[in-house]
XYZ file of C-alpha atoms in Angstrom:
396
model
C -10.526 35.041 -115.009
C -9.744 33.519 -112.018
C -5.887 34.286 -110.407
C -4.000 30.616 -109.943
C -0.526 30.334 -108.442
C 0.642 29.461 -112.294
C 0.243 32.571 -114.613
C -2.654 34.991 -115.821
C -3.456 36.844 -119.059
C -6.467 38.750 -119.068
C -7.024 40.582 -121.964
C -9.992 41.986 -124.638
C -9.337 38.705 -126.642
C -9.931 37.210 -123.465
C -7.873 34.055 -124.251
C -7.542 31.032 -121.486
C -4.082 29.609 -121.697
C -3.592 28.775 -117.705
C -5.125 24.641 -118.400
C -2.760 21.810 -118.303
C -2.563 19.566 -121.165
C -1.727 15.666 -121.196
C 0.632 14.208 -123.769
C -0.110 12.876 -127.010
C 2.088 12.405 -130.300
C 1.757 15.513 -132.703
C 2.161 12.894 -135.405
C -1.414 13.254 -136.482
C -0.180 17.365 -138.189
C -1.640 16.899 -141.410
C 1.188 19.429 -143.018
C 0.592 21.753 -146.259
C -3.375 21.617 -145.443
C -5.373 23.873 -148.238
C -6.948 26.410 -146.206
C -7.591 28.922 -149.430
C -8.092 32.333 -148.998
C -11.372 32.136 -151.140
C -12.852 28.853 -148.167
C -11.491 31.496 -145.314
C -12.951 34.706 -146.336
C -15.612 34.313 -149.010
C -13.881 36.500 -151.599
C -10.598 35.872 -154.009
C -7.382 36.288 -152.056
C -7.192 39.652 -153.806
C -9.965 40.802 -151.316
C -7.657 40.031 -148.188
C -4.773 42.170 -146.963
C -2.870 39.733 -145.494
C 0.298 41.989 -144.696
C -1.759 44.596 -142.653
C -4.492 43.734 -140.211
C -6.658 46.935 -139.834
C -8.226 45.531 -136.088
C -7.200 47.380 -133.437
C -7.302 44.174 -131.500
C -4.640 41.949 -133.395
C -2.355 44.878 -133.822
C -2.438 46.292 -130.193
C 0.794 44.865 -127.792
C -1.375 45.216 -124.656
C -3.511 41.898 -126.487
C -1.136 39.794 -128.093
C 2.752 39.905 -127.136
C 5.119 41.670 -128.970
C 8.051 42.590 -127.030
C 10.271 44.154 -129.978
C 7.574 46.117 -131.902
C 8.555 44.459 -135.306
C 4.610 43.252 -135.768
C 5.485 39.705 -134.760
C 3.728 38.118 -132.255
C 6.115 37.080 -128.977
C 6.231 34.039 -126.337
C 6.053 34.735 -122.491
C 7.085 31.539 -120.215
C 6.562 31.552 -116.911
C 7.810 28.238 -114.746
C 4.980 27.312 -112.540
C 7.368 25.354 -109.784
C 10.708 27.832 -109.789
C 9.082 30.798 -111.203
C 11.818 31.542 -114.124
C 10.788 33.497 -116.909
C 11.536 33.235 -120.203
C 10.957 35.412 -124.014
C 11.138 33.800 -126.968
C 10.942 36.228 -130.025
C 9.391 34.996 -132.429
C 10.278 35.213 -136.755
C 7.414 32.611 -138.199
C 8.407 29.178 -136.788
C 11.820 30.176 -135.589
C 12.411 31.621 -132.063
C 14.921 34.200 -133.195
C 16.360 35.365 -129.848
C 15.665 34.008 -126.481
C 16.523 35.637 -122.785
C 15.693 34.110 -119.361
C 14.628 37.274 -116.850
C 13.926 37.432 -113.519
C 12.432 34.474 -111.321
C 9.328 35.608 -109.829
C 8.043 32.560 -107.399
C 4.167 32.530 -106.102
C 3.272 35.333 -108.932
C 0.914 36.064 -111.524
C 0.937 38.275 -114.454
C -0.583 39.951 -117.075
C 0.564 42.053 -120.479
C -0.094 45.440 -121.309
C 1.976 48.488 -123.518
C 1.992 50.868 -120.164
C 3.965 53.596 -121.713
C 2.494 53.869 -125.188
C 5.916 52.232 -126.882
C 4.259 49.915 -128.944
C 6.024 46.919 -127.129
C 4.770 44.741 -124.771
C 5.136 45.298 -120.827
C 4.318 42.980 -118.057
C 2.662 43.712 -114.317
C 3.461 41.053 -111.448
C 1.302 40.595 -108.338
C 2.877 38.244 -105.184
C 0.392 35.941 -104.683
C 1.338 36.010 -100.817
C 2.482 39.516 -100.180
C 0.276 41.778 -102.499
C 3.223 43.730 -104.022
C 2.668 44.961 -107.723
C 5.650 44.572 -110.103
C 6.166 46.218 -113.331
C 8.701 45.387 -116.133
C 9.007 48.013 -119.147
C 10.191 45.400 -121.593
C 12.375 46.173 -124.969
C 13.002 43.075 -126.716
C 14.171 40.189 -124.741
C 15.721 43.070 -122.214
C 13.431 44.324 -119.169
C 14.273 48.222 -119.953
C 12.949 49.727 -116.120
C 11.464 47.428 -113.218
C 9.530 49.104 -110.586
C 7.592 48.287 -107.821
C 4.067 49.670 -107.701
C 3.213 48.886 -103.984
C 1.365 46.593 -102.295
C -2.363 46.064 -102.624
C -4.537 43.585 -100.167
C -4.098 40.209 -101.292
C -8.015 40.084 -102.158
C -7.411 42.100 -104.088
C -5.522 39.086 -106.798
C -8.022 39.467 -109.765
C -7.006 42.130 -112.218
C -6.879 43.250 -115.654
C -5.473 45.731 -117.730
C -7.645 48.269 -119.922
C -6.836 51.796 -121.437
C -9.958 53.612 -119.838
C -8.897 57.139 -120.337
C -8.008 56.822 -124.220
C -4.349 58.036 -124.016
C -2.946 54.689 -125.551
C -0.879 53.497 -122.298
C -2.270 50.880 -120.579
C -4.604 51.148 -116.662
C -4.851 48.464 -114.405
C -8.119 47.683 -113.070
C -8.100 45.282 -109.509
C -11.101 43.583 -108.185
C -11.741 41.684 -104.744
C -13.901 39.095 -105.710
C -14.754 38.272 -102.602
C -15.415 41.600 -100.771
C -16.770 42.975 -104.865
C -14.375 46.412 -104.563
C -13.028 47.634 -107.978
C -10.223 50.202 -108.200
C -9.060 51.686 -111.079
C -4.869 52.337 -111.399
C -4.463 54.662 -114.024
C -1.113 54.334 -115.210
C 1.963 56.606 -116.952
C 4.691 53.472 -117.364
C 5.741 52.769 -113.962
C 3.891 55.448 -112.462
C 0.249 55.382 -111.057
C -0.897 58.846 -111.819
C -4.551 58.331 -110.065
C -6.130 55.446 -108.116
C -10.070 55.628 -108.244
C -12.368 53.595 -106.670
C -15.534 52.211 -108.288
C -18.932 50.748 -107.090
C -18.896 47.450 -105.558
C -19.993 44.380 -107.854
C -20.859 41.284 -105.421
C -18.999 37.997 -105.986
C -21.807 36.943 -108.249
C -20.673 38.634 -111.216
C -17.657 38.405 -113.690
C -16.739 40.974 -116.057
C -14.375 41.317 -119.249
C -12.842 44.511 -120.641
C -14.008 45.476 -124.496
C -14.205 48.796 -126.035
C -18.082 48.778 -126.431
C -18.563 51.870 -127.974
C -15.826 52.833 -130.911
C -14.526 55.937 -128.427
C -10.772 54.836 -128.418
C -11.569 54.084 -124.032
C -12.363 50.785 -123.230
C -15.055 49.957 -120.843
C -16.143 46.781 -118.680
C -18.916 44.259 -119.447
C -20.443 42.667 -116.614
C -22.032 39.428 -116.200
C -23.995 37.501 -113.318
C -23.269 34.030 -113.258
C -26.040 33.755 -110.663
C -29.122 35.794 -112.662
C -27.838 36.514 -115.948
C -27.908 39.744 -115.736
C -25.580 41.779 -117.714
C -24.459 45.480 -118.248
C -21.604 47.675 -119.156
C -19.659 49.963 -117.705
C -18.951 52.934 -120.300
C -15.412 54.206 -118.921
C -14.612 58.118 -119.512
C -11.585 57.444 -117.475
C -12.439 56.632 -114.136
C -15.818 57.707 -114.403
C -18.175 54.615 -115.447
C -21.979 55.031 -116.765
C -23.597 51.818 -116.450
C -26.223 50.452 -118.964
C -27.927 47.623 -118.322
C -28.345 44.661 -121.499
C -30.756 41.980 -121.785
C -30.814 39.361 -119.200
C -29.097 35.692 -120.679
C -26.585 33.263 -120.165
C -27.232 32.122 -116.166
C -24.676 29.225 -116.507
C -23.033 30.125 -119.700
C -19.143 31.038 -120.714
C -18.532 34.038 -122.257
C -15.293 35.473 -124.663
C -15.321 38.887 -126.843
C -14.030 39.684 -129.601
C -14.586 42.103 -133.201
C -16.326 39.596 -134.901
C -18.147 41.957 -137.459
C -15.424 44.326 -137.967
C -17.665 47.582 -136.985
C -14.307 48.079 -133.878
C -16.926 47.443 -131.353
C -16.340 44.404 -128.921
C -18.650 41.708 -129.756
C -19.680 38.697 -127.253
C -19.831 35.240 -128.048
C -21.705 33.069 -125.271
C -21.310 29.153 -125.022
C -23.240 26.608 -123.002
C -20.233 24.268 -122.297
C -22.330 21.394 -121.094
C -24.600 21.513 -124.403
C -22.316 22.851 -126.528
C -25.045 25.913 -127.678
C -23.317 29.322 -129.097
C -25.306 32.584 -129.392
C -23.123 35.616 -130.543
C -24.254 39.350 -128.832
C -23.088 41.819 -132.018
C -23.001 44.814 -129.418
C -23.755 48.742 -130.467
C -23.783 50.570 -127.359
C -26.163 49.219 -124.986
C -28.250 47.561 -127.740
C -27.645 43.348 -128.575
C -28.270 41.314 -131.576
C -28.618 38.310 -131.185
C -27.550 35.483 -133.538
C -28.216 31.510 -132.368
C -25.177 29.853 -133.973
C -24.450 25.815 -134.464
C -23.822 24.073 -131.828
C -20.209 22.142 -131.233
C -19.373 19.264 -129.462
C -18.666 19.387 -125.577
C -15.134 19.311 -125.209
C -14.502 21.831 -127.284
C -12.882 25.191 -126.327
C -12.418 28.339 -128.075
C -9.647 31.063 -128.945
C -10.440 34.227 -130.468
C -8.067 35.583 -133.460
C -8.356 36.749 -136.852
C -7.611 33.446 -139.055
C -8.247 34.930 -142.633
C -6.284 38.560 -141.824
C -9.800 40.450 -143.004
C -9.450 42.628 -139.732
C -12.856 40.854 -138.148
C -12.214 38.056 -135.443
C -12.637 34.511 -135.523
C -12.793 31.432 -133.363
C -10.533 28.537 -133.273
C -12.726 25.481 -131.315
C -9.941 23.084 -130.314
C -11.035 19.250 -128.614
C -8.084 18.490 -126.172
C -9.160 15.069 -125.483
C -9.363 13.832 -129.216
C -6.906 16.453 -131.243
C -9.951 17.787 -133.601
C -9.849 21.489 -134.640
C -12.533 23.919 -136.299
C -11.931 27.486 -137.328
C -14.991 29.405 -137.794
C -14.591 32.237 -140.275
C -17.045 34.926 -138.581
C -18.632 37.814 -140.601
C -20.956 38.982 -137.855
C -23.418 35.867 -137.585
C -22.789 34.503 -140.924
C -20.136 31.579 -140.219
C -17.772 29.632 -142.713
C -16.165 26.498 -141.266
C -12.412 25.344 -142.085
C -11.402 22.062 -140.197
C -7.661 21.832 -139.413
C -5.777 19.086 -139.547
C -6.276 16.716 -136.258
C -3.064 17.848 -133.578
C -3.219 14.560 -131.735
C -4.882 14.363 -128.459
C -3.925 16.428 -125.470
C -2.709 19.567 -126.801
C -2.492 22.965 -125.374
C -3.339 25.625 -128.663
C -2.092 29.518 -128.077
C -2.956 31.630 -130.884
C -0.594 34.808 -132.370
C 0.010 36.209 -135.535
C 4.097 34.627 -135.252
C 4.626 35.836 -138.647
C 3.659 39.134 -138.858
C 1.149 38.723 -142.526
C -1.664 39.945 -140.567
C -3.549 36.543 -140.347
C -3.719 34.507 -136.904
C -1.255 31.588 -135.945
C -1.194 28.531 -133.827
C 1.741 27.422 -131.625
C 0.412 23.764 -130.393
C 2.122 22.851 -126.513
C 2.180 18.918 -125.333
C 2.610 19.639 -121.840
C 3.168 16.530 -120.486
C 6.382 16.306 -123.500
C 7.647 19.630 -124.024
C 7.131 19.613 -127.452
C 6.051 22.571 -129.060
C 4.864 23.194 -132.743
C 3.640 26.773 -134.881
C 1.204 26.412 -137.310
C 1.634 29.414 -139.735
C -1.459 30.724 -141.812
C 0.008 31.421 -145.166
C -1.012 34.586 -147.309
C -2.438 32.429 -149.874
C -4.612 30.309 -147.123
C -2.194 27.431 -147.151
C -0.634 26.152 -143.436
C 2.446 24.212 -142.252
C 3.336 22.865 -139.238
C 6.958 23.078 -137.722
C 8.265 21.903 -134.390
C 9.836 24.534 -131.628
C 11.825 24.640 -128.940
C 10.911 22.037 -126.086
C 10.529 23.486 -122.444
C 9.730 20.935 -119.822
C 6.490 20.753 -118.604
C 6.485 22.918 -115.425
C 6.358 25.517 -118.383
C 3.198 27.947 -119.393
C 2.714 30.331 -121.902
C -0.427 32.453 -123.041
């Protein structure tokens, strides 16, 4: 993902919440929708755990926020013009405490749990000077701040992995222009090692995923130019790359557990024809899986909708309101539609209520307004209006 002067989460779920919506009425919420368990999952609700999510990915804090540890999904802020910051924890629909924290002007961020607490942290870079920030967060309070140094301003794309297995978040930093990689590993606010790793020219992107079930995560790699694509198998800073079929020369890519084997899967999309092929990835081989195509326009968020511990996509149409949540079991797909949000809305997905299926909080950016759409454990959802921030305001 590309570093703007607004915000940046880059994470395995790999979810794109920097775009800027346009207002439109939320009006259009069809409330109480019947999204049964049985139409979400293919089974009887007795089939589902929907108070414990067994994924690795929807429970980890270094994925999706949660600054308190209670198992409730959080809300970072960040105010692109002033640079204010702002937590909202989060009880269902209700924002059950609130804290502004530091202004950090001309920054971006990203979340990871760099001390192992089970709570969410956050790691700054100054857009114009280079220097590396680090909160230690504990609720709505930022427990330790430290700086980290300062790296070369090139240096603005990074990411944060756990490449040496010992559940604390690394920092990985790439120059996208020059193609230098350096590896941060990372004890809280301490770097215990910096590494540096072989140069990837400017022609290829990459996303962190844990591609083979060895508690490290490793780096997939993708040429936007080619199509060539490969992973990096991390044994901490060490990386063994392994080269995978060539595909996907002008397509988007996201990742996610979608056959709930704990291996990072890759779903591709073509967003000028709309075409989807999912990669269900086992080491260095691919299967490949052609799924249905969806209307340009469309975008996608990864989460776990039915709380069956495999993820699923949420394809969300800005421009007309229309929303689809695919129900993945490796290539097999079932389709819910949502009810229509009303044109020009920003979706962020959590699980807000801690029952261990995925949520919805809907922004209008242009308004303020913000809405939650909670999954209920027996399929059902209900939309309730937030808090309004003006629209300077971004969350992930």
């Amino acid at each position: 993902m590309t570093t703007s002067s607004t915000a940046k989460s880059d994470n395995l779920s790999t979810v794109n919440t920097e775009s800027q919506y346009t207002a439109s009425s939320i009006n259009t919420f069809e409330d109480n929708q019947d999204l049964s368990v049985s139409s979400l999952s293919g089974s009887s609700s007795s089939d589902v755990s929907a108070s414990f999510n067994t994924s690795p990915y929807i429970t980890s804090p270094a994925i999706y926020a949660d600054f308190n540890g209670d198992g409730n999904n959080d809300k970072f802020w960040y105010n692109t013009e002033t640079g204010e910051t702002q937590v909202w924890l989060m009880d269902g629909s209700n924002v059950s405490s609130e804290a502004n924290l530091n202004t950090m002007a001309t920054s971006s961020f990203t979340i990871g749990d760099f001390n192992g607490d089970g709570k969410t942290d956050i790691v700054w870079q100054n857009q114009q000077t280079g220097e590396m920030t680090m909160w230690l967060m504990d609720g709505t309070s930022i427990s330790s701040e430290a700086s980290l140094g300062t790296v070369d301003t090139g240096f603005s794309d990074y990411s944060i992995s756990d490449f040496d297995g010992d559940g604390k978040t690394d920092i990985f930093l790439r120059n996208q222009t020059t193609g230098e990689n350096v590896i941060w590993v990372m004890d809280g606010t301490s770097i215990q090692s910096s590494s540096t790793l072989e140069n990837k020219d400017s022609s290829w992107t990459y996303t962190m995923g844990e591609f083979n079930p060895n508690f490290t995560n490793d780096i997939f790699w993708h040429n936007t130019e080619t199509g060539e694509n490969s992973i990096w198998f991390m044994n901490g800073t060490t990386a063994t790359e392994t080269a995978l079929d060539t595909f996907g020369a002008g397509w988007d890519y996201k990742v996610g557990d979608f056959n709930g084997d704990w291996t990072t899967d890759i779903l591709w999309t073509n967003s000028a024809t709309g075409e989807n092929t999912l990669w269900e990835i086992n080491g260095s081989q691919a299967n490949a899986t052609t799924l249905d195509t969806v209307g340009t326009g469309f975008e996608s968020s990864i989460g776990d909708f039915d709380g069956d511990g495999t993820m699923d996509i949420l394809w969300h149409n800005q421009e007309t309101g229309e929303s689809t949540v695919w129900i993945m079991d490796g290539g097999n797909v079932s389709k819910v539609e949502l009810g229509n949000s009303g044109a020009g809305m920003q979706a962020t997905v959590g699980d807000y209520d801690g029952d261990g299926d995925t949520d919805i909080l809907w922004r209008n950016s242009s308004t303020g307004d913000n809405y939650v759409t909670l999954v209920s454990n027996d399929g059902n959802y209900t939309t309730t209006p937030v808090a309004t921030l003006s629209q300077e305001w971004v969350t992930f």
